[in-house]
Coordinates of C-alpha atoms in Angstrom, one line a residue:
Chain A
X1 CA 17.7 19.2 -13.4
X2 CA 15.3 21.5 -15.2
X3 CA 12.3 19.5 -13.5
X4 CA 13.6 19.7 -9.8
X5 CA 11.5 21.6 -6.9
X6 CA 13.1 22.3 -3.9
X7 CA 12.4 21.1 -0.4
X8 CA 12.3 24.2 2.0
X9 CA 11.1 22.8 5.0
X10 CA 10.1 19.4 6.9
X11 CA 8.3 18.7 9.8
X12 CA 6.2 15.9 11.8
X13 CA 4.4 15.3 14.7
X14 CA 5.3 12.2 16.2
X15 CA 3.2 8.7 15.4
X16 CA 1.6 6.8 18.3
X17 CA -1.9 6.6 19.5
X18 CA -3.0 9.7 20.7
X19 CA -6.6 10.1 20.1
X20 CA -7.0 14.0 19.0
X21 CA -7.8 15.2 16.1
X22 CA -6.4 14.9 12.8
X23 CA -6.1 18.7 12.5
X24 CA -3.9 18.8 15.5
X25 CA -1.3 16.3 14.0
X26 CA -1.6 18.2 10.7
X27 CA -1.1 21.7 12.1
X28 CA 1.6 21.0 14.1
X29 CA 3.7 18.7 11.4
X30 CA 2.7 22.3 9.2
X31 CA 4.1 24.3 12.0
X32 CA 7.0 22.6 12.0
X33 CA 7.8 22.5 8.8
X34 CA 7.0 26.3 8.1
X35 CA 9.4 26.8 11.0
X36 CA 12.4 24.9 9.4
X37 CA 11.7 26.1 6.2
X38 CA 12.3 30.1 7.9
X39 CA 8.9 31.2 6.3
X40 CA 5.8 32.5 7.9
X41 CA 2.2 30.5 6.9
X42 CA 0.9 33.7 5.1
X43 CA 4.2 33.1 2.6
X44 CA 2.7 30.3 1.2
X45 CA 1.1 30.7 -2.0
X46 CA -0.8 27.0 -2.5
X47 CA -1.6 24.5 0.2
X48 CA -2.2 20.6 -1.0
X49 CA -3.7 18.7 1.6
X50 CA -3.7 14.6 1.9
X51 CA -7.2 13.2 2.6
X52 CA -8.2 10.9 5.5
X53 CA -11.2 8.7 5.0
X54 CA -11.9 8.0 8.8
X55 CA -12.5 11.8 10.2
X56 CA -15.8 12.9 8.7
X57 CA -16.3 15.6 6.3
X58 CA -13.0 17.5 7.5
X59 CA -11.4 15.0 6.5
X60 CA -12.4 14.5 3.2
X61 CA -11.4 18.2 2.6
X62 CA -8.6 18.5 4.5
X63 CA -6.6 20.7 2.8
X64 CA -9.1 23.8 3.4
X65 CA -9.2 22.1 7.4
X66 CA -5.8 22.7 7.2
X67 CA -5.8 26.4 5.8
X68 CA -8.9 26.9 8.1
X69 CA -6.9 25.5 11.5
X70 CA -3.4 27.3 10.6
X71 CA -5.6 30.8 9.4
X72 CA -7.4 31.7 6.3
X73 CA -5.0 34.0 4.4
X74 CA -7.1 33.2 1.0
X75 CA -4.4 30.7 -0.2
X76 CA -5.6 28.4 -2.9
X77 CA -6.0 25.1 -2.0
X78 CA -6.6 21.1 -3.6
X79 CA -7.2 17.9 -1.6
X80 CA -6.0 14.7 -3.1
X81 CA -7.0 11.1 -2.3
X82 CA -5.1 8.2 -3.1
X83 CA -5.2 5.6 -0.5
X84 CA -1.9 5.2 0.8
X85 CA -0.6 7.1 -2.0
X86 CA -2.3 10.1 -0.9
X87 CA 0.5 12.0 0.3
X88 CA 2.7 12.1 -3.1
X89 CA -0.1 13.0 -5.2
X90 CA -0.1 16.3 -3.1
X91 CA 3.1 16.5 -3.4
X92 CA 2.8 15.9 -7.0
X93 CA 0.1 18.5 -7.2
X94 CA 1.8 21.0 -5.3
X95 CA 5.2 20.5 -7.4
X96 CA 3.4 20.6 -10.4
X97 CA 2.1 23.9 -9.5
X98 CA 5.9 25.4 -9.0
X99 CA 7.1 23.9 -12.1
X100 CA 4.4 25.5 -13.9
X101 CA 4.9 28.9 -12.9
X102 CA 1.8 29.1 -11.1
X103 CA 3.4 29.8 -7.0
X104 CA 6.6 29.4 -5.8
X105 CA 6.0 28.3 -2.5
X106 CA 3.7 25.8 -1.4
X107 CA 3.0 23.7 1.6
X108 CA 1.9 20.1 1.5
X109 CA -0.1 18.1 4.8
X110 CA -1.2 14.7 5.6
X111 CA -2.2 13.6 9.1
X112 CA -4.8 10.9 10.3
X113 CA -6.5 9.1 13.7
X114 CA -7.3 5.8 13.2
X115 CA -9.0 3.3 14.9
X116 CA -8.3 0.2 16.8
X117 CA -8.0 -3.0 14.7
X118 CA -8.0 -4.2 11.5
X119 CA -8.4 -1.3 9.0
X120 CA -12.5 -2.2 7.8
X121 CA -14.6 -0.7 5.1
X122 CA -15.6 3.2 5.5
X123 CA -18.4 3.5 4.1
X124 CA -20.9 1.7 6.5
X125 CA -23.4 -1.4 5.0
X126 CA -23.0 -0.4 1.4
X127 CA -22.9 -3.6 -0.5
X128 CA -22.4 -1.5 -4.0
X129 CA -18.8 -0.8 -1.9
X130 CA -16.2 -3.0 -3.1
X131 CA -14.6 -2.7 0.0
X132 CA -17.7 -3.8 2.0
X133 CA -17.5 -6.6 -0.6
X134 CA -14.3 -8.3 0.3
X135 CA -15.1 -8.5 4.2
X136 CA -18.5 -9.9 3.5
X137 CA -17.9 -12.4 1.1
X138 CA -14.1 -13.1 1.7
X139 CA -13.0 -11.8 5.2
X140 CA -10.1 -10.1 3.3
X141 CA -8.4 -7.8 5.5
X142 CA -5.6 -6.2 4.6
X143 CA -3.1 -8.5 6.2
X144 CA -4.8 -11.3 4.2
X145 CA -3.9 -9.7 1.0
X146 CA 0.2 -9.3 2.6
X147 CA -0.3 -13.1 3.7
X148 CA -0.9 -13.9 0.1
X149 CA 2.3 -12.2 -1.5
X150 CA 4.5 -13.7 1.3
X151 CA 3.5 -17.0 0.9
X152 CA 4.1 -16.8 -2.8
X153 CA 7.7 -15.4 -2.2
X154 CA 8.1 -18.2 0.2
X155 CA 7.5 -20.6 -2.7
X156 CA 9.4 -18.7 -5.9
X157 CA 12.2 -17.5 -3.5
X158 CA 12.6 -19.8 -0.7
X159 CA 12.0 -17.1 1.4
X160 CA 11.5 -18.1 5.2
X161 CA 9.9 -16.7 7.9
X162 CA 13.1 -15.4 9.3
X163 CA 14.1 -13.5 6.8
X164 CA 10.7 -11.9 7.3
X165 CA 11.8 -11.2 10.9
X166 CA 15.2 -9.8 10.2
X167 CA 13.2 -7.1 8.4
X168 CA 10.9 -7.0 11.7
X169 CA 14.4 -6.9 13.8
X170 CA 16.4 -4.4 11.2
X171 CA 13.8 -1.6 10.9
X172 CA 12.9 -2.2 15.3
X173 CA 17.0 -1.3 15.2
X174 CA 16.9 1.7 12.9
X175 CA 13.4 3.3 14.5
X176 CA 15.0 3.1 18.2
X177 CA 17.0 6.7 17.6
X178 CA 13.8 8.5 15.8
X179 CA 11.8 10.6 18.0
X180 CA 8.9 10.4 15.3
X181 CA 8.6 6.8 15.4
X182 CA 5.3 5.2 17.7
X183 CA 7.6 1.5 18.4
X184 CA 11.1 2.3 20.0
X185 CA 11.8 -1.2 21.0
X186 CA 14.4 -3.2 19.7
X187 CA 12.7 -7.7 18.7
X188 CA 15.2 -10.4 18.3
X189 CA 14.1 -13.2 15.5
X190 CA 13.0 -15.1 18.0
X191 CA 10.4 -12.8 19.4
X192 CA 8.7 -12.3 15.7
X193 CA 8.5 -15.6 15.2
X194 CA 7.0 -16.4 18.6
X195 CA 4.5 -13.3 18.5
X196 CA 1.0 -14.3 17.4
X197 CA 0.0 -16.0 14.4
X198 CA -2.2 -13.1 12.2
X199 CA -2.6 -14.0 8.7
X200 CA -0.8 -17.6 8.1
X201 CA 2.5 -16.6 7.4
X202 CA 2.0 -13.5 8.8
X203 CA 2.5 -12.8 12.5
X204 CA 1.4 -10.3 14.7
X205 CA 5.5 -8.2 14.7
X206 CA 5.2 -8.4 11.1
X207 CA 2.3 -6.3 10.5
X208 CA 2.2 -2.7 10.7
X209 CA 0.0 -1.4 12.9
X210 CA -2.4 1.4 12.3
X211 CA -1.0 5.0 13.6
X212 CA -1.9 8.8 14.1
X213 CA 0.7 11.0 12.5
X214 CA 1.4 14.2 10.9
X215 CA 3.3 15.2 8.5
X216 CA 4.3 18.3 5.8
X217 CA 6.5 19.3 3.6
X218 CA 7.1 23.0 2.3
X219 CA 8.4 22.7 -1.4
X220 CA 9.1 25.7 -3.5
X221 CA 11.1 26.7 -7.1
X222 CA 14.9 26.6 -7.0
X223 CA 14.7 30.0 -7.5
X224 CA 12.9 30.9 -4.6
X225 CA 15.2 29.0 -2.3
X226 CA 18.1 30.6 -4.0
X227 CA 16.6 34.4 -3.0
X228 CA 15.7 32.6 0.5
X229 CA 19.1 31.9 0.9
X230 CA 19.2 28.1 0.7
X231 CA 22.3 27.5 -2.5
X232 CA 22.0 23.9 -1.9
X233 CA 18.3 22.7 -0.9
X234 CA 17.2 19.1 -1.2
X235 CA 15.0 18.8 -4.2
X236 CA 12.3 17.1 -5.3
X237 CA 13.7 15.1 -8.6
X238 CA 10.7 12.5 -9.3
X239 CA 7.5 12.1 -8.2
X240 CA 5.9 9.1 -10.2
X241 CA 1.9 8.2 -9.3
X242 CA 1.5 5.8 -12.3
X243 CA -0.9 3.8 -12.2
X244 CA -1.0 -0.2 -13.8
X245 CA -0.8 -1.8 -17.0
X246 CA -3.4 -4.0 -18.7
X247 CA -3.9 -7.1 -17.9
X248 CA -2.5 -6.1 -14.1
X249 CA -2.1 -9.7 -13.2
X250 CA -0.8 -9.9 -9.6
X251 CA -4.1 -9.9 -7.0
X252 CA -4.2 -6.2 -5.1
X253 CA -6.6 -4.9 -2.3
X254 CA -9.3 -5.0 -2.3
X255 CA -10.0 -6.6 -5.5
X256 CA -11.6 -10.1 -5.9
X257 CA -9.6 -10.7 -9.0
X258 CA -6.8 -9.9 -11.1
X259 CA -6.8 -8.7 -15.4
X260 CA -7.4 -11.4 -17.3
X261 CA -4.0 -12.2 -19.4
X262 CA -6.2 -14.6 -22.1
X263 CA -6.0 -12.1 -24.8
X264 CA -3.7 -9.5 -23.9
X265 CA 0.0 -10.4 -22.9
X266 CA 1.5 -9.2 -19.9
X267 CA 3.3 -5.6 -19.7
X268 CA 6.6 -6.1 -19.4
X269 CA 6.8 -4.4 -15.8
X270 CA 4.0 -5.2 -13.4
X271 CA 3.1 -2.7 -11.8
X272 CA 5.5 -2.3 -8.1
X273 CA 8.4 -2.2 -10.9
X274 CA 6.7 0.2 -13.2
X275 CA 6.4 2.7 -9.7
X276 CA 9.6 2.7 -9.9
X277 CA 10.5 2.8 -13.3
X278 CA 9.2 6.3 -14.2
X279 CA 10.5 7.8 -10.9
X280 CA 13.7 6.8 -12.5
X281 CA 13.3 7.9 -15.6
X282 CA 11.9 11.1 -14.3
X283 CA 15.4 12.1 -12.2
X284 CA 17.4 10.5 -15.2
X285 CA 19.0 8.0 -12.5
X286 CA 18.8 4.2 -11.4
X287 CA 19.2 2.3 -8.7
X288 CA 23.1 2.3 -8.8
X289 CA 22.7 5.7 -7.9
X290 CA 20.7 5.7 -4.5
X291 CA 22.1 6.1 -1.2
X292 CA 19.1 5.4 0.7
X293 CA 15.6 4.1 0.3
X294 CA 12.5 4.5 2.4
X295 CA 10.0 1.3 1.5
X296 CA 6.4 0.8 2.6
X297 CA 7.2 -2.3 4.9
X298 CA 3.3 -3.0 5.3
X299 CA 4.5 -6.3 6.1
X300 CA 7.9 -7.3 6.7
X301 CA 7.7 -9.6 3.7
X302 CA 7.0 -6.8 1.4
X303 CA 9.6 -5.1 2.0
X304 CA 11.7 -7.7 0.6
X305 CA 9.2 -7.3 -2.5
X306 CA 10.0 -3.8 -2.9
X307 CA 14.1 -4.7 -2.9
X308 CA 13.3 -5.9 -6.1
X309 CA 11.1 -3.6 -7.5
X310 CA 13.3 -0.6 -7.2
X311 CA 16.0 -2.5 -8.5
X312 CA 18.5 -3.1 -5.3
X313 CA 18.4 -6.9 -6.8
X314 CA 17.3 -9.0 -9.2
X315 CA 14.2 -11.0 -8.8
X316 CA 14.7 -13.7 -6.1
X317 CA 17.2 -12.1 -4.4
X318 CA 15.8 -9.9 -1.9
X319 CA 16.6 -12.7 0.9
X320 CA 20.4 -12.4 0.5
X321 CA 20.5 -8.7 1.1
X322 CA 18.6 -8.9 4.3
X323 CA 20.2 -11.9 5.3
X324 CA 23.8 -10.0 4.8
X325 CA 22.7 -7.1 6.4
X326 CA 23.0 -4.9 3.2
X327 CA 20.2 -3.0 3.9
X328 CA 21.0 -2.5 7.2
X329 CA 22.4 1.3 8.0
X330 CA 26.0 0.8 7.3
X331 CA 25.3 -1.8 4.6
X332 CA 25.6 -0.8 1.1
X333 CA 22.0 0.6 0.5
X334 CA 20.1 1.2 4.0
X335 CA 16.7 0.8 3.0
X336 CA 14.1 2.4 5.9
X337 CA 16.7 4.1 8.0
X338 CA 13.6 5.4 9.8
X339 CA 12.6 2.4 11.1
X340 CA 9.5 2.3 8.4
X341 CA 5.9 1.1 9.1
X342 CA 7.7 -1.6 11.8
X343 CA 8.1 1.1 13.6
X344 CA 5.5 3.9 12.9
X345 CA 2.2 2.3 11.9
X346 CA 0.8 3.9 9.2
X347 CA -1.4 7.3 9.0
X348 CA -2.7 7.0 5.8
X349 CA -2.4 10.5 3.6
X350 CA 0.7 11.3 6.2
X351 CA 2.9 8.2 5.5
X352 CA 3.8 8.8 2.0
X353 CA 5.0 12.4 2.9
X354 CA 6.5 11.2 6.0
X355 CA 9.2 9.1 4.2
X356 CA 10.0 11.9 2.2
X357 CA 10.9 14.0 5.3
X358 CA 13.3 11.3 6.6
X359 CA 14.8 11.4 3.0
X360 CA 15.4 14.6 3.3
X361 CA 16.8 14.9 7.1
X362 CA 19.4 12.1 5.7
X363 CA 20.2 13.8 2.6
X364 CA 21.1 17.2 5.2
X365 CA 22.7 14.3 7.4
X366 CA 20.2 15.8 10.5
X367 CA 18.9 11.9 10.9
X368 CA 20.8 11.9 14.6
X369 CA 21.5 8.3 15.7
X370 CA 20.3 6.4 12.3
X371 CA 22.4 8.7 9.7
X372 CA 23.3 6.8 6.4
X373 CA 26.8 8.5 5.8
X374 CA 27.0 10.8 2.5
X375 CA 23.3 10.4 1.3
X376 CA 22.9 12.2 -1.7
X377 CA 20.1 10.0 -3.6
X378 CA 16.8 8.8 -1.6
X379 CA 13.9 7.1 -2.9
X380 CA 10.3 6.7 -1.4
X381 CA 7.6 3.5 -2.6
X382 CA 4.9 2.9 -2.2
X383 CA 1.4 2.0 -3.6
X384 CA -2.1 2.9 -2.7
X385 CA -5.2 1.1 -3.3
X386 CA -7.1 0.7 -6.1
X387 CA -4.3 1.3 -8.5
X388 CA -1.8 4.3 -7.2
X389 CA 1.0 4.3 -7.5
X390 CA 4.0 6.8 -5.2
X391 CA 7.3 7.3 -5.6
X392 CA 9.8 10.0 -4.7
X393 CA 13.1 10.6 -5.6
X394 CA 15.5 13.4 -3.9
X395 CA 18.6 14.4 -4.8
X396 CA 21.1 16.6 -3.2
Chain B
X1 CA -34.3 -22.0 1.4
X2 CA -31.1 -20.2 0.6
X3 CA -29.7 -16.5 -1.2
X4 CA -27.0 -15.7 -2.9
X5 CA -24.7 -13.7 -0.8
X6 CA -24.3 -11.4 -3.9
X7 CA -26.4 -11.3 -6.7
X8 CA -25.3 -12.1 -10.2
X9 CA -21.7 -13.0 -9.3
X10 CA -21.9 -17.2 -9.2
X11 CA -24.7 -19.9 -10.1
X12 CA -24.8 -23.3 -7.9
X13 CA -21.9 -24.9 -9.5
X14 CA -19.8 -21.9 -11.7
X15 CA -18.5 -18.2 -11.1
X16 CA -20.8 -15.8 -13.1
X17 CA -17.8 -13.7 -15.7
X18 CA -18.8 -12.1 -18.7
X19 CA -16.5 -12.0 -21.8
X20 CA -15.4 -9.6 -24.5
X21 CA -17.1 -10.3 -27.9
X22 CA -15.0 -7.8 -29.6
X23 CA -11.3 -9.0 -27.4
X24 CA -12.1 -12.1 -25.9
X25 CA -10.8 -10.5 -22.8
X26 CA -12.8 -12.7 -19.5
X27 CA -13.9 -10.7 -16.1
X28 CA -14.7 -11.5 -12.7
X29 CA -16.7 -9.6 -11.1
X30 CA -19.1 -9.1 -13.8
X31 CA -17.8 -6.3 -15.9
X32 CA -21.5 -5.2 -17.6
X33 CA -21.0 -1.6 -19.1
X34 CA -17.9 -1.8 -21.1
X35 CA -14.3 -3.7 -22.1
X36 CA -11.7 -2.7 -19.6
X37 CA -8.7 -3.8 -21.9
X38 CA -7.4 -0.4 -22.9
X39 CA -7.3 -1.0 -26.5
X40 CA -10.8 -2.6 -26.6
X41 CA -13.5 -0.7 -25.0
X42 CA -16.5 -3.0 -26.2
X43 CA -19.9 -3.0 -25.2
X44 CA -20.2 -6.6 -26.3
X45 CA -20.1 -8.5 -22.7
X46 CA -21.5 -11.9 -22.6
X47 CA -22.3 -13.6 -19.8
X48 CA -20.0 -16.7 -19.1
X49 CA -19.5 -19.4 -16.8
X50 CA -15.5 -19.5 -16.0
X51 CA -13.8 -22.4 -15.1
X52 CA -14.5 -24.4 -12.5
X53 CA -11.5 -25.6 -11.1
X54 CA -7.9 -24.1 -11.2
X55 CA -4.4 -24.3 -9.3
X56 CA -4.2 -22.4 -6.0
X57 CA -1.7 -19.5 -6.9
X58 CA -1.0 -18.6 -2.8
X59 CA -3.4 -18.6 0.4
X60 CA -3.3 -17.6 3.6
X61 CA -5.2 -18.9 6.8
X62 CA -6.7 -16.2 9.2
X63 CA -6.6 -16.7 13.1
X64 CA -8.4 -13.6 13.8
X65 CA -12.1 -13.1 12.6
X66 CA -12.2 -10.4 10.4
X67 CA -14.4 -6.9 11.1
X68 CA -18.2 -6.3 10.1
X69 CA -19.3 -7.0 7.6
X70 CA -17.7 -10.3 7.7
X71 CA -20.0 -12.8 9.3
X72 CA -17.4 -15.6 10.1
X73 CA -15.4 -16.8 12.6
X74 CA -11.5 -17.8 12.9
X75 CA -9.5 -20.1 11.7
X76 CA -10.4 -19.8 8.2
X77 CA -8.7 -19.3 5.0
X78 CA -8.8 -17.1 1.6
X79 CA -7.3 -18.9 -1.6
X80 CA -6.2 -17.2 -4.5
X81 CA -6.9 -19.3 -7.4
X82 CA -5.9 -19.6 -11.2
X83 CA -7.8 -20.6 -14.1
X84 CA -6.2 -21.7 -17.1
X85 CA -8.1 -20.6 -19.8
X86 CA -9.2 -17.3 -18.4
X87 CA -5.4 -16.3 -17.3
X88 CA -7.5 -15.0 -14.2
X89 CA -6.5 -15.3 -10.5
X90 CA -10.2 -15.3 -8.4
X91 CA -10.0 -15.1 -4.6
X92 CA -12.6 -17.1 -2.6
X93 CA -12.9 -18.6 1.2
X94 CA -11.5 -22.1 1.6
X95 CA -14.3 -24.6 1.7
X96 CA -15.0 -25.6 5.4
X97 CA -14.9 -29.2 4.3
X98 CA -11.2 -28.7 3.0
X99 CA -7.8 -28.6 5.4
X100 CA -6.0 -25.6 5.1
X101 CA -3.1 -27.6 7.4
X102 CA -2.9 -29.9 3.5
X103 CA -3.3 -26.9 1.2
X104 CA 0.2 -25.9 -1.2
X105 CA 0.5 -23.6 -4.2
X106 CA -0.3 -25.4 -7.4
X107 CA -2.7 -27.8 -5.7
X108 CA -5.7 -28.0 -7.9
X109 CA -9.0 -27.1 -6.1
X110 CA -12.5 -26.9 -7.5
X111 CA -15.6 -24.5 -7.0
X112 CA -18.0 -25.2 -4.7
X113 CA -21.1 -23.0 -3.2
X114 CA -21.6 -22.9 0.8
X115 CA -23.2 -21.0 3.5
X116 CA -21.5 -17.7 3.7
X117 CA -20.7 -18.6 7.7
X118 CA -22.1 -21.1 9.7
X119 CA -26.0 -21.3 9.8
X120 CA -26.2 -18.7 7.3
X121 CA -29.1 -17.8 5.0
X122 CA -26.5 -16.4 2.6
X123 CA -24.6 -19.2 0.0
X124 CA -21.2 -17.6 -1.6
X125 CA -18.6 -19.6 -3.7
X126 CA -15.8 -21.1 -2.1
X127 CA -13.1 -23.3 -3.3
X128 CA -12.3 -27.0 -1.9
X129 CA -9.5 -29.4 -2.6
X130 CA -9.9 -32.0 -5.2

């Protein structure tokens, strides 16, 4: 496709709990990736960096900490923030930049330390901060928003709380093999369900957890690859960061409200399906044609959400494929091979670049011990708050 | 003697929302500056009083308190209600006085105002069962 990139290099530095800095994490997922790419740091011609809210100023301009930490070599260089999404709107940025014409090689970071707990407002006692505004007058952490959806699926889909825990107990099974993931132990149904109650229907193993992490990816134009020597790269075929629709009418963090749909009808795709939608369009492919999906299992119930939205099923039906083991690796469309946020946490501005590196180690079938045979077609989702939208799609 | 826990948002018995007079289009919070329908983009917001009671559209009880700046302590519950006319879904706490163990989607619950937590100064609205 006239629109692809391609992915030169991927790297990570494992997710757990480590306590150092963000910079460390970020350099050495850069490292890696430089390294598996075959390129040296002073080849690359743009540097996009994914912003972390919780690390002071670095943070907030992390891709200069980035260039700073790895050497300045007068590389230009663009920080993005998008919540969760954070991570493919540098890829986007950075794609965007080789598609133009404007570098052909460019390297793209995201790495966070978090705290201990619930995820809580940044920003200190700043009532203006909508964020501050929901814990005050609501006590709506994030898991309360995830409770929410997955009591309404319970009630349109008859979903029950074990098929929330076979999502626990599929992604604890496919994250046992990856030396990037934080949580390599294998849960039985029984263990979800008996772990603590969080957010009512929520429990405790069906929650992801908050991580540190690194990760990068080094894109550049199919025709630098070609005069690197890579004939067949894994490319970069859609990157949609849509945001919603007027009247959005489903509740999202950290909002107190939805659109009003009193005047204004509904768009025809809310907005987790819209994500999707213009990845798709982008690569000029569907979901008949993916091999593989990385999904952002905040909560185990979500994930089942997300089935849906990318179009594995219709409406309704996420319950069946989980309950037949469909997405399991082996099934007929492995969705978080990884073992997903069940098994990593999340690091903000890494996580959405982190799925797109296990896309692309199981499109090169390198994913040793969780390989989905003969991936060709991966997709990544996700959405970030306040309205972003991420998706990747790469092809092979 | 008691505050509002946020100005401007609620009065003792209604949600504060303001309304397009160019649209018609209802929002809560407050929108003051301009329309936030896309094809819109009025000045014209009136202040309105939304409904006061609606179906519960999903809820979910906490059993952990949540962090500063949240003033409250576990169990308790957030309810994600719908009104009718407004084609709005407003969050707000559970009403202390209401059982979360009772509470399904589509049960129809009403607006109330409360101490923010227990022995509070603050008031904020919550919703109770009917």
């Amino acid at each position: 496709m006239a629109n692809d990139v391609a992915v030169l290099g991927v790297g990570m530095h494992p997710w757990g709990k480590w306590g150092k800095p963000f910079v460390e994490y970020g350099v050495a997922a850069a490292r890696s990736a430089l390294d598996d790419a075959g390129i040296s740091w002073r080849d690359v011609e743009f540097i996009a960096g994914g912003e972390t809210i919780r690390n002071g100023y670095a943070g907030y301009v992390a891709g200069a900490t980035f260039a700073q930490a790895l050497g300045w070599t007068g590389v230009p260089v663009a920080t993005t923030y998008a919540a969760c999404a954070a991570g493919a709107t540098a890829i986007d940025i950075a794609r965007t930049r080789i598609l133009a014409g404007l570098c052909d090689v460019a390297l793209v970071v995201g790495a966070d330390t978090t705290p201990k707990g619930f995820l809580a407002p940044t920003w200190g006692d700043n009532p203006s901060d909508p964020d501050w505004r929901r814990f005050r007058l609501l006590g709506a952490t994030n898991p309360t928003y995830f409770a929410l959806y997955a009591r309404r699926r319970m009630e349109l889909c008859g979903a029950t709380e074990e098929d929330f825990a076979r999502v626990k107990v599929k992604n604890s099974k496919h994250g046992l093999n990856n030396p990037n993931a934080r949580y390599k132990k294998e849960y039985t149904v029984d263990e979800v369900l008996t772990s603590p109650m969080v957010s009512d229907p929520l429990r405790l193993l069906q929650i992801c957890a908050t991580s540190d992490g690194g990760a990068a990816v080094v894109l550049a134009s199919m025709e630098y690859a070609k005069r690197h020597g890579v004939a067949d790269p894994v490319r970069v075929s859609a990157v949609s960061t849509v945001t919603p629709t007027f009247p959005n009418t489903v509740i999202e963090m950290p909002n107190f409200s939805t659109d009003s749909a009193a005047t204004v009808a509904q768009p025809e795709l809310g907005f987790r399906d819209a994500i999707a939608a213009a990845a798709y369009e982008q690569a000029g492919l569907g979901p008949e044609d993916l091999s593989v999906a990385e999904v952002y299992d905040l909560s185990s119930a979500l994930e089942l959400d997300w089935y849906e939205n990318i179009g594995l099923c219709k409406a309704g039906e996420a319950e069946k494929l989980i309950r037949d083991g469909d997405t399991t690796i082996g099934g007929r469309i492995p969705v978080n091979p990884s073992g997903g946020l069940a098994c990593f946490g999340e690091a903000v501005p890494a996580q959405a670049i982190a799925q797109v590196c296990e896309l692309v180690w199981q499109l090169r079938g390198q994913a040793e011990g969780r390989q989905v045979e003969g991936a060709n077609v991966g997709l990544s989702i996700n959405q970030g708050l306040f309205g972003h939208g991420s998706s990747v799609i790469v092809t092979r | 003697m008691t505050v509002p826990a946020i100005d401007g948002w609620f009065t003792d018995s209604a949600l504060l929302g303001t309304r397009c007079g160019s649209c018609g289009s209802y929002f809560f919070p407050p929108e003051r500056a301009f329309c936030r329908n896309p094809a819109c983009g009025s000045a014209e917001l009136e202040e309105t009083e939304l409904s006061s009671t609606g179906k519960v559209w999903s809820f979910s009880v906490n059993h952990y308190d949540a962090p500063a700046p949240f003033t409250g302590k576990a169990p308790y519950a957030v309810v994600a209600v719908e009104l009718t006319e407004e084609q709005i879904v407003v969050l707000g706490q559970l009403s202390a006085t209401s059982d979360p163990s009772a509470l399904k989607i589509g049960d129809e619950v009403s607006l109330v105002v409360e101490e923010l937590s227990e022995g509070s100064e603050e008031v904020v609205w919550k919703w109770r069962t009917t």
